[in-house]
XYZ file of C-alpha atoms in Angstrom:
214
model
C -45.212 -15.460 35.422
C -45.925 -11.193 35.700
C -44.655 -9.716 32.240
C -42.950 -6.977 34.941
C -41.014 -9.815 36.060
C -39.640 -10.820 32.707
C -38.637 -7.690 31.777
C -36.725 -6.992 34.676
C -35.016 -10.290 34.448
C -34.203 -9.283 30.345
C -33.092 -5.772 31.828
C -30.481 -6.597 34.703
C -29.230 -9.653 31.965
C -28.875 -6.715 29.171
C -26.826 -4.703 31.966
C -24.845 -7.172 33.142
C -23.940 -7.726 29.489
C -23.214 -4.569 28.512
C -21.244 -3.793 32.176
C -18.765 -6.379 31.088
C -18.208 -5.486 27.378
C -17.581 -2.199 28.914
C -14.871 -3.597 31.469
C -13.758 -5.633 28.626
C -13.093 -3.187 26.667
C -11.745 -0.457 28.739
C -9.448 -3.686 29.786
C -8.231 -4.298 26.538
C -7.530 -0.004 26.064
C -5.408 -0.874 28.777
C -3.599 -3.305 27.229
C -2.507 -2.056 24.085
C -1.718 1.463 25.524
C 0.827 -0.285 28.050
C 2.492 -2.591 24.591
C 2.466 0.821 22.527
C 4.765 2.368 25.559
C 6.608 -0.697 25.280
C 7.048 -0.662 21.772
C 8.127 2.606 21.841
C 11.178 2.847 24.746
C 14.554 2.546 23.432
C 15.401 -0.921 25.490
C 13.438 -2.861 23.451
C 14.334 -0.761 20.052
C 17.402 -1.191 20.343
C 16.501 -5.151 21.554
C 15.200 -5.726 18.301
C 18.019 -4.048 15.755
C 20.360 -6.370 17.298
C 17.446 -9.482 16.396
C 17.358 -8.350 12.736
C 21.774 -7.876 12.620
C 21.239 -10.688 13.815
C 18.678 -12.179 11.337
C 20.835 -10.669 8.860
C 24.248 -12.430 9.893
C 22.073 -15.976 9.386
C 20.077 -15.173 6.795
C 21.587 -13.078 4.282
C 25.326 -13.088 4.912
C 26.215 -16.710 6.492
C 23.835 -18.084 3.818
C 24.929 -15.990 1.391
C 20.983 -14.542 0.111
C 21.318 -11.718 -2.169
C 20.274 -8.732 0.559
C 19.918 -6.251 -1.981
C 16.938 -7.402 -4.211
C 15.359 -5.524 -7.973
C 11.832 -4.624 -8.064
C 9.111 -3.226 -10.388
C 5.626 -2.929 -11.614
C 5.308 -5.854 -13.113
C 6.676 -8.746 -11.141
C 8.196 -10.347 -14.336
C 10.449 -7.780 -14.906
C 12.155 -8.402 -11.570
C 11.852 -11.183 -8.637
C 9.075 -9.070 -7.047
C 6.712 -6.052 -8.306
C 7.186 -3.094 -6.224
C 3.286 -3.682 -4.339
C 4.343 -6.690 -2.801
C 7.073 -5.701 -1.719
C 5.557 -3.033 0.475
C 2.887 -5.466 1.620
C 5.001 -7.537 2.822
C 7.878 -4.909 4.533
C 3.998 -4.423 6.057
C 3.245 -7.484 7.503
C 7.046 -7.663 9.048
C 7.280 -4.553 10.902
C 6.995 -4.774 14.643
C 7.867 -0.984 15.964
C 7.804 1.443 13.100
C 6.495 2.305 9.723
C 7.729 4.822 7.128
C 5.913 5.856 4.013
C 8.180 9.023 1.867
C 5.714 9.737 -1.313
C 5.182 13.185 -2.586
C 1.588 11.832 -4.002
C -0.359 9.312 -2.191
C -4.357 8.566 -3.521
C -6.990 6.515 -1.547
C -7.197 3.231 -3.816
C -4.038 2.952 -2.896
C -4.054 3.472 0.491
C -7.430 1.406 0.195
C -4.507 -1.589 -0.612
C -2.080 -1.155 2.234
C -4.475 0.172 4.637
C -4.866 -3.262 6.453
C -1.471 -4.182 7.308
C -0.891 -0.684 8.474
C -3.971 -0.540 10.586
C -3.121 -3.758 12.332
C 0.515 -3.068 13.000
C -0.702 0.914 14.524
C -3.138 -1.119 16.733
C -1.032 -3.563 17.892
C 1.369 -0.426 19.279
C 3.807 0.088 15.749
C 4.449 3.903 15.203
C 3.408 5.040 12.150
C 5.128 8.049 9.531
C 4.186 9.651 6.382
C 5.956 12.174 4.747
C 4.075 13.619 1.254
C 4.907 16.781 -0.268
C 0.981 18.580 0.857
C 0.687 20.778 -1.905
C -2.860 22.994 -1.423
C -2.228 22.066 -5.364
C -2.342 18.645 -5.173
C -4.994 17.996 -3.320
C -6.800 20.014 -5.366
C -5.840 19.075 -9.051
C -6.610 15.092 -7.794
C -2.923 14.312 -7.365
C -3.229 13.364 -3.570
C -6.635 12.426 -1.428
C -6.703 14.830 1.496
C -9.468 12.099 2.931
C -5.515 9.536 3.614
C -4.437 12.155 4.854
C -6.996 12.388 7.648
C -7.559 8.871 7.787
C -3.750 7.689 9.327
C -3.569 11.351 11.546
C -7.358 9.610 13.049
C -6.036 6.151 13.308
C -2.553 8.043 15.227
C 0.286 8.185 12.466
C 1.882 11.469 12.391
C 1.680 12.442 8.766
C 4.127 15.891 7.766
C 4.277 17.853 5.117
C 7.597 18.579 3.037
C 7.225 20.767 0.020
C 10.150 19.825 -1.868
C 9.763 16.170 -1.655
C 10.386 14.100 -4.815
C 11.911 10.832 -2.797
C 9.955 7.515 -2.394
C 11.291 5.179 -0.156
C 9.410 2.699 2.233
C 11.279 2.082 5.604
C 10.739 -0.865 8.316
C 11.736 -0.724 11.546
C 15.190 0.727 10.449
C 15.982 -3.032 9.492
C 14.587 -2.867 5.409
C 14.155 0.061 2.907
C 12.202 0.032 -0.704
C 13.792 2.517 -2.559
C 11.212 3.666 -5.659
C 10.347 4.869 -8.146
C 6.630 4.626 -7.243
C 4.021 7.269 -5.583
C 1.317 5.474 -3.241
C -0.669 6.337 -6.001
C -2.324 4.411 -9.243
C -0.372 5.933 -11.707
C 3.285 4.082 -9.632
C 2.157 1.240 -8.850
C -0.466 0.457 -11.454
C 0.390 1.995 -14.507
C 3.602 3.537 -14.942
C 6.674 1.168 -15.399
C 8.564 2.047 -11.940
C 11.953 0.014 -10.734
C 13.532 0.277 -7.478
C 15.036 -2.368 -5.057
C 14.285 -3.736 -1.785
C 17.074 -3.876 0.785
C 17.818 -4.496 4.276
C 21.664 -4.305 3.469
C 22.393 -2.738 7.211
C 24.778 0.339 5.628
C 22.892 1.134 3.599
C 19.425 1.237 5.601
C 20.719 3.216 8.391
C 21.721 6.152 5.839
C 18.057 5.638 4.510
C 16.494 6.402 7.953
C 19.057 9.142 8.286
C 18.186 11.051 5.445
C 13.635 10.060 6.117
C 15.057 12.094 9.614
C 15.891 14.676 8.220
C 12.823 15.150 7.342
C 11.789 15.667 11.368
């Protein structure tokens, strides 16, 4: 078979494969876009919150499981470590993740990034609140590269100059309130403590507090 025919067949097959790949990617993007739009509707959020309340009643009220648990930077101090609690929350997230931390560092972001990005790609909404002072970035307290990365993946980052609270909220149904920043000092080196809770009244108040940041 002449070489030009072989080359033509190879080129044709390559074109077909490339076309299939393109259309599959386009279809996937459309599906993810539709999913994100559905998850953003009030009706969907209301349904999920109703499910969360039902779960709370069955698992924590009827079964008498604790709805608030102490957490610390070292597992031996509390029932769970702060970072493990945060990872578990991120993995359970369906609609919204809120991270409130005056400082955020790349090393800690790398440790939670996988779960967060998977959540965002599945149509979830990510909100991050940090102090955002220029001095924080120039001194290395926070890494602006993390801000760029979060925004690049569709998350929202807002600067709150007077911020000192450290709060992590998932789907308005559970919250981690603690003293730990998203930094090596907060997660690895310092003695930090806090509580994880799924108590609806407390989580509602936490959500209202966070909403004040805009």
